[in-house]
Amino acid sequence: MDNDSIKGAYKRYAPVYDWVFGLVFRNGRHVAMDSLQFESGDHVLELGVGTGLSLPEYPDDVDIHVTGVDISQDMLDKAEKRIQKHGLTNCELYNMDAEALDFPDNSFDKIMVLYVLSVVPDPYKVMSEVRRVAKPGADVIFVNHFAKENPLVRRFESALSRWAAPLGFDPDFPMEPVLENVGLNVERIESVNLFGYWTMLHGRCPEE
């Protein structure tokens, strides 16, 4: 996959994304959100914010600032409408590549990476950028589909991976390299969404 194919896929998905994926991914969003203890003054980064489905779910009783990033302007246009609809004054959006974030080091207290790692050309660059912009001790949440250990399912996912570009994601994406390269202290791993087909990883950046 490359960025052009990803943008093309999500340009097609944008008009129907909420209807097709909103309910399917809702459990994962809720579990991710409930895993975090937000504190007043927190700066939160959400990579792959998409149409902004999660934005109204951030707590409104705590003074936090949420920055949403996505490479698809078509998805961000829908996210902006959601911000206006819900009157969210603590959110801002950027059209930006998650592999090359235009933020200073140590910028964010909490980072949400929802359904992103298997839809980017180089997930390890994304993980490196996450570590760079995260403050020491920051919470980092990944929710993603990872290739299953069941040999029949794994064979199907491997065959399906040849269609990764038009699908807009890689269905044959293993978890082990993520755990080895993410550079976080992993505190929680939990299956989420329909049939537990997706996984939430909650990690914390080492304190300096």
PDB file of C-alpha atoms in Angstrom, residues 35 90 95 106 207:
ATOM      1  CA  SER A  35      -8.977   2.604  29.595  1.00  0.00           C
ATOM      2  CA  ASN A  90     -11.733  21.559  22.411  1.00  0.00           C
ATOM      3  CA  ASN A  95      -4.621  16.698   7.348  1.00  0.00           C
ATOM      4  CA  ASN A 106       7.073  15.262  23.853  1.00  0.00           C
ATOM      5  CA  GLU A 207       9.512   7.632  32.333  1.00  0.00           C
TER       6      GLU A 207
END
